[in-house]
Amino acid sequence: MAALPEEKKQQNDDNQNNKKKGPNILITGTPGVGKTSLVSALCEDTGLNAVDINEIIKTEKFHEGQDEERDCLIVDEDKLMDYVEDTFINGSEGGNVFDTHLCGCFDPKWFDLVLVLRCDNTKLYDRLKDRQYSDKKIQENVEAEIMQIIYDEALETFDKNIVIQLQNDTIGQQDDNMDKIKQWLVEFSKK
């Protein structure tokens, strides 16, 4: 007897889960909160695969040019998500750590853990100034951090049980965050 469409979907989901050996983790937050530093250190320490979404957008040309007013690329989210799904979700056994300020465009089923990094507004301002962001772009990003835009978007997009907010102002906090993630990885491996 043939499987019903819903049963086939469940079988495909089960097959995908069975082949997955490592977790997929999304590390997100406002530009300047320390995502890339944390992802780099974490992947170096654990052997997980770092996935730099901004680099993919640029190298694969998943954008429609520059938004001059906001000084950023206009991302083609559909093409980007198709690529991410084919390359990293379906094309690997998990073990990917995604580094991006994007959040709401991802399929909620793709991630086992979503970390939203936060940063003190004064420190964030200084970091963005060091990157030579325009005053307008600094103001936009600091306001987004104050209003916890990305954290709220993560809570709306993903299961609230997998969304964790981490303060990431200092190297000491980054080290503490690494320890927390490594402990989570130990627990994940027991499942």
PDB file of N, CA, C and O in Angstrom, residues 2 8 55 63 78 84-85 94 110 131 138 140-141 154 161 168 189:
ATOM      1  N   ALA A   2       0.593   2.204  -0.857  1.00  0.00           N
ATOM      2  CA  ALA A   2       1.403   3.417  -1.003  1.00  0.00           C
ATOM      3  C   ALA A   2       1.210   4.329   0.207  1.00  0.00           C
ATOM      4  O   ALA A   2       0.131   4.404   0.791  1.00  0.00           O
ATOM      5  N   LYS A   8       4.770  10.246   3.548  1.00  0.00           N
ATOM      6  CA  LYS A   8       6.014  10.386   2.783  1.00  0.00           C
ATOM      7  C   LYS A   8       6.841  11.544   3.311  1.00  0.00           C
ATOM      8  O   LYS A   8       8.052  11.440   3.461  1.00  0.00           O
ATOM      9  N   GLU A  55      29.357  36.526   3.257  1.00  0.00           N
ATOM     10  CA  GLU A  55      30.332  36.178   2.220  1.00  0.00           C
ATOM     11  C   GLU A  55      29.644  35.431   1.071  1.00  0.00           C
ATOM     12  O   GLU A  55      29.939  35.662  -0.104  1.00  0.00           O
ATOM     13  N   HIS A  63      22.313  39.100  -4.488  1.00  0.00           N
ATOM     14  CA  HIS A  63      21.823  40.436  -4.162  1.00  0.00           C
ATOM     15  C   HIS A  63      21.436  41.133  -5.465  1.00  0.00           C
ATOM     16  O   HIS A  63      21.816  40.719  -6.550  1.00  0.00           O
ATOM     17  N   ASP A  78      15.254  34.665  -1.517  1.00  0.00           N
ATOM     18  CA  ASP A  78      14.807  33.384  -2.091  1.00  0.00           C
ATOM     19  C   ASP A  78      15.990  32.592  -2.649  1.00  0.00           C
ATOM     20  O   ASP A  78      16.143  31.404  -2.350  1.00  0.00           O
ATOM     21  N   VAL A  84      21.369  27.885   0.546  1.00  0.00           N
ATOM     22  CA  VAL A  84      21.657  27.396   1.901  1.00  0.00           C
ATOM     23  C   VAL A  84      21.031  26.023   2.111  1.00  0.00           C
ATOM     24  O   VAL A  84      21.683  25.108   2.622  1.00  0.00           O
ATOM     25  N   GLU A  85      19.791  25.876   1.684  1.00  0.00           N
ATOM     26  CA  GLU A  85      19.115  24.589   1.861  1.00  0.00           C
ATOM     27  C   GLU A  85      19.818  23.482   1.074  1.00  0.00           C
ATOM     28  O   GLU A  85      20.104  22.411   1.613  1.00  0.00           O
ATOM     29  N   GLY A  94      24.919  18.128   8.845  1.00  0.00           N
ATOM     30  CA  GLY A  94      24.825  19.043   9.977  1.00  0.00           C
ATOM     31  C   GLY A  94      26.206  19.525  10.360  1.00  0.00           C
ATOM     32  O   GLY A  94      27.156  19.468   9.580  1.00  0.00           O
ATOM     33  N   TRP A 110      15.443  24.230  10.242  1.00  0.00           N
ATOM     34  CA  TRP A 110      16.840  24.010   9.882  1.00  0.00           C
ATOM     35  C   TRP A 110      17.786  24.014  11.068  1.00  0.00           C
ATOM     36  O   TRP A 110      18.896  23.517  10.972  1.00  0.00           O
ATOM     37  N   ARG A 131      34.797  50.348  12.474  1.00  0.00           N
ATOM     38  CA  ARG A 131      34.594  49.784  11.134  1.00  0.00           C
ATOM     39  C   ARG A 131      34.361  50.862  10.089  1.00  0.00           C
ATOM     40  O   ARG A 131      34.127  50.567   8.927  1.00  0.00           O
ATOM     41  N   ILE A 138      25.477  53.682  11.826  1.00  0.00           N
ATOM     42  CA  ILE A 138      25.723  53.396  13.249  1.00  0.00           C
ATOM     43  C   ILE A 138      24.445  53.605  14.034  1.00  0.00           C
ATOM     44  O   ILE A 138      24.049  52.746  14.842  1.00  0.00           O
ATOM     45  N   GLU A 140      21.339  53.543  13.019  1.00  0.00           N
ATOM     46  CA  GLU A 140      20.353  52.516  12.679  1.00  0.00           C
ATOM     47  C   GLU A 140      20.635  51.210  13.423  1.00  0.00           C
ATOM     48  O   GLU A 140      19.733  50.592  13.981  1.00  0.00           O
ATOM     49  N   ASN A 141      21.899  50.802  13.458  1.00  0.00           N
ATOM     50  CA  ASN A 141      22.250  49.540  14.100  1.00  0.00           C
ATOM     51  C   ASN A 141      22.170  49.628  15.620  1.00  0.00           C
ATOM     52  O   ASN A 141      21.722  48.676  16.269  1.00  0.00           O
ATOM     53  N   ALA A 154      13.870  36.590  16.031  1.00  0.00           N
ATOM     54  CA  ALA A 154      14.216  35.191  16.299  1.00  0.00           C
ATOM     55  C   ALA A 154      13.091  34.498  17.065  1.00  0.00           C
ATOM     56  O   ALA A 154      12.728  33.354  16.763  1.00  0.00           O
ATOM     57  N   ASN A 161      12.037  27.626  22.505  1.00  0.00           N
ATOM     58  CA  ASN A 161      12.881  26.753  23.327  1.00  0.00           C
ATOM     59  C   ASN A 161      14.307  26.635  22.802  1.00  0.00           C
ATOM     60  O   ASN A 161      15.187  26.165  23.523  1.00  0.00           O
ATOM     61  N   ASN A 168      27.577  39.715  24.796  1.00  0.00           N
ATOM     62  CA  ASN A 168      28.882  39.463  24.173  1.00  0.00           C
ATOM     63  C   ASN A 168      29.700  40.754  24.074  1.00  0.00           C
ATOM     64  O   ASN A 168      30.189  41.110  23.021  1.00  0.00           O
ATOM     65  N   SER A 189      24.967  15.871  21.733  1.00  0.00           N
ATOM     66  CA  SER A 189      25.562  14.607  21.278  1.00  0.00           C
ATOM     67  C   SER A 189      24.994  13.385  22.013  1.00  0.00           C
ATOM     68  O   SER A 189      25.101  12.274  21.538  1.00  0.00           O
TER      69      SER A 189
END
